[in-house]
mmCIF file of C-alpha atoms in Angstrom:
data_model
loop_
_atom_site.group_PDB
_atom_site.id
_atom_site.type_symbol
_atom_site.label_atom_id
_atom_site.label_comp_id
_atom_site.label_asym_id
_atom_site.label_seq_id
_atom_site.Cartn_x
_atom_site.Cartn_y
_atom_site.Cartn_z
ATOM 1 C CA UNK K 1007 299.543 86.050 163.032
ATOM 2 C CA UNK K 1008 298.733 89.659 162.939
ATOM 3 C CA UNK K 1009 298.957 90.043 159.451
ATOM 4 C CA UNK K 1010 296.635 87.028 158.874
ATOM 5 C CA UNK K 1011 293.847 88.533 161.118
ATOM 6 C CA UNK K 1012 294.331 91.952 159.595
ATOM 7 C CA UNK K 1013 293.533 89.878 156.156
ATOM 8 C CA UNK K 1014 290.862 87.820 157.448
ATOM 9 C CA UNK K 1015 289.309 90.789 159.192
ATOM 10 C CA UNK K 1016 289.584 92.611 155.829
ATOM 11 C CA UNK K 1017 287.878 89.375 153.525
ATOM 12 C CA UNK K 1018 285.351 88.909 156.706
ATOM 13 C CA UNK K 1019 283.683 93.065 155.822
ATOM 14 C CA UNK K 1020 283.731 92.406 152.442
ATOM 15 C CA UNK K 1021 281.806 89.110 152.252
ATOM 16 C CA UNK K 1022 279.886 90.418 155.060
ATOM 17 C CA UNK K 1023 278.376 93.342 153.101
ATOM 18 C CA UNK K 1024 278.450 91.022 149.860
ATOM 19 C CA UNK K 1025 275.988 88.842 151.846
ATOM 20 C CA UNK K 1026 273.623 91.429 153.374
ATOM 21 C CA UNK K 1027 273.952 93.868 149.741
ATOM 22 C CA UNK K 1028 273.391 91.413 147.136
ATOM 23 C CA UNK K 1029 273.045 87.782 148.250
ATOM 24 C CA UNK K 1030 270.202 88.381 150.672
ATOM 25 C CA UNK K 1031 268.360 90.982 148.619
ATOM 26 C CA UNK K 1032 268.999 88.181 145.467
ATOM 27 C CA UNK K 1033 266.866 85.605 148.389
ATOM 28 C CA UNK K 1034 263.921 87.661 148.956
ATOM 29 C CA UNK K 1035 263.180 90.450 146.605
ATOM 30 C CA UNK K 1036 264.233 88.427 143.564
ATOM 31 C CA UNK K 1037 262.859 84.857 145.052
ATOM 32 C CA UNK K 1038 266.146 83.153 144.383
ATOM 33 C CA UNK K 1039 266.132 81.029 147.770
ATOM 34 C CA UNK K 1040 269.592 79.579 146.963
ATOM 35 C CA UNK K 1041 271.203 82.740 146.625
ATOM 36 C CA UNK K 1042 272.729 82.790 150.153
ATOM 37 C CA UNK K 1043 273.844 79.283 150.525
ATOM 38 C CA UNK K 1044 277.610 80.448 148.890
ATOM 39 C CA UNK K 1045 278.146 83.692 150.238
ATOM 40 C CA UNK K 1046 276.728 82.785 153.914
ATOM 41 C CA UNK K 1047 279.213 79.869 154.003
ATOM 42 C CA UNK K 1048 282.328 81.558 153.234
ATOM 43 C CA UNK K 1049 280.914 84.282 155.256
ATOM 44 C CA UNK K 1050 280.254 81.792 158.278
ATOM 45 C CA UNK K 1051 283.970 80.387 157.912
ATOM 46 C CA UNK K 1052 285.500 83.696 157.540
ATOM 47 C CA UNK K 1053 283.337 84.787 160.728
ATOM 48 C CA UNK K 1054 284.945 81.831 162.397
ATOM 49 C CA UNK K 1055 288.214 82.192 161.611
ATOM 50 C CA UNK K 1056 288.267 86.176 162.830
ATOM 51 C CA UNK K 1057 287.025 84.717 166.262
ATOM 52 C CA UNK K 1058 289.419 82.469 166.727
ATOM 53 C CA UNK K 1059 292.420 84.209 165.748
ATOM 54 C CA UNK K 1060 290.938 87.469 167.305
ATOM 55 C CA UNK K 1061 290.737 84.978 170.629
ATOM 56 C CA UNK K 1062 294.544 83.848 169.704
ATOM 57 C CA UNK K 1063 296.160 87.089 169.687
ATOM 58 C CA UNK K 1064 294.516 88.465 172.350
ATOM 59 C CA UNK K 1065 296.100 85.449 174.581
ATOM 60 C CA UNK K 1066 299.591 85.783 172.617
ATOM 61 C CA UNK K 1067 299.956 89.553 172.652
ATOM 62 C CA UNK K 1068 297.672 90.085 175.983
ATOM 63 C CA UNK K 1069 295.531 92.047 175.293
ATOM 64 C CA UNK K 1070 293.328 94.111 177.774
ATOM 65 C CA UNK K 1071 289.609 92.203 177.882
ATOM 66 C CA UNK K 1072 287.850 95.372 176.201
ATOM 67 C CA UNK K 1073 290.117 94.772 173.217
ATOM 68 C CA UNK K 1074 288.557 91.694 172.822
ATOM 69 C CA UNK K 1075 285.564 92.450 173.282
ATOM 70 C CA UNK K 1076 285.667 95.403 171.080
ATOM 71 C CA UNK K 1077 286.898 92.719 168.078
ATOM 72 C CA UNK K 1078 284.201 90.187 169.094
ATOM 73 C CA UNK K 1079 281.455 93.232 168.762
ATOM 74 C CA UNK K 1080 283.431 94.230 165.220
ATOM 75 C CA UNK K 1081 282.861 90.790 164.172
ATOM 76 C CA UNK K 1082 278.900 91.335 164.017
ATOM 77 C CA UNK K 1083 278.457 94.683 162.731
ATOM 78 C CA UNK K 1084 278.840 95.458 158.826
ATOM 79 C CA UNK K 1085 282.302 96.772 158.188
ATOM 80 C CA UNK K 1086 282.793 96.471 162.230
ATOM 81 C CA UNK K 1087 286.347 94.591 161.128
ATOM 82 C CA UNK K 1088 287.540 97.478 159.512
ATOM 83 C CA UNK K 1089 286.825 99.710 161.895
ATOM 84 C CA UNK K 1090 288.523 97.842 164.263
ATOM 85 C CA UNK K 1091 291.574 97.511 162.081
ATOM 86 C CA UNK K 1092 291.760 100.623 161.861
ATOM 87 C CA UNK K 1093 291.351 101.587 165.994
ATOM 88 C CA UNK K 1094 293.520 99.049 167.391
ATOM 89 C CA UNK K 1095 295.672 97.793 164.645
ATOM 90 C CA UNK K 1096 296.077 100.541 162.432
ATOM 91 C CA UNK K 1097 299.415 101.559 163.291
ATOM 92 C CA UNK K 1098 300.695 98.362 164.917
ATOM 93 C CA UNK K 1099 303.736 96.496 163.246
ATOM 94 C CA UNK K 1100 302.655 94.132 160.746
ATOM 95 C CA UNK K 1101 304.465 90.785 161.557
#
């Protein structure tokens, strides 16, 4: 399960700054009103799927509540995933 967040977590910054650097800039600067309807949906399941399994492996490996936290705050800021990865996972066993 670890190794599946760390790759979800991973796919989650990149669509995330896909969306916000070229999809939504595509919307309104280039009038293309349809450009975000793609990238915000994979974004929006990707999103979803980092909660969840972020909320998983906190219960399965117990996690202190600020860990959580800390991933659920990761979650919303651009490259906040990584960053996270890289804090709390970074050196933890990949199983």
């Amino acid at each position: 399960m670890n190794k599946g967040f760390r790759l979800i977590g991973f796919v989650e910054a990149i669509s995330f700054v896909a969306l916000l650097g070229v999809a939504m800039p595509m919307k309104y600067f280039l009038h293309h009103p349809h450009a975000t309807r793609v990238p915000g949906m994979i974004h929006g399941i990707l999103f979803l799927a980092y909660i969840g399994l972020a909320h998983a492996l906190s219960d399965r490996e117990k996690w202190p509540q600020k860990k959580l936290m800390h991933a659920y705050l990761a979650s919303v800021l651009p490259l906040g995933t990584l960053i996270f990865d890289r804090k709390y996972l970074g050196t933890a066993q990949i199983s």
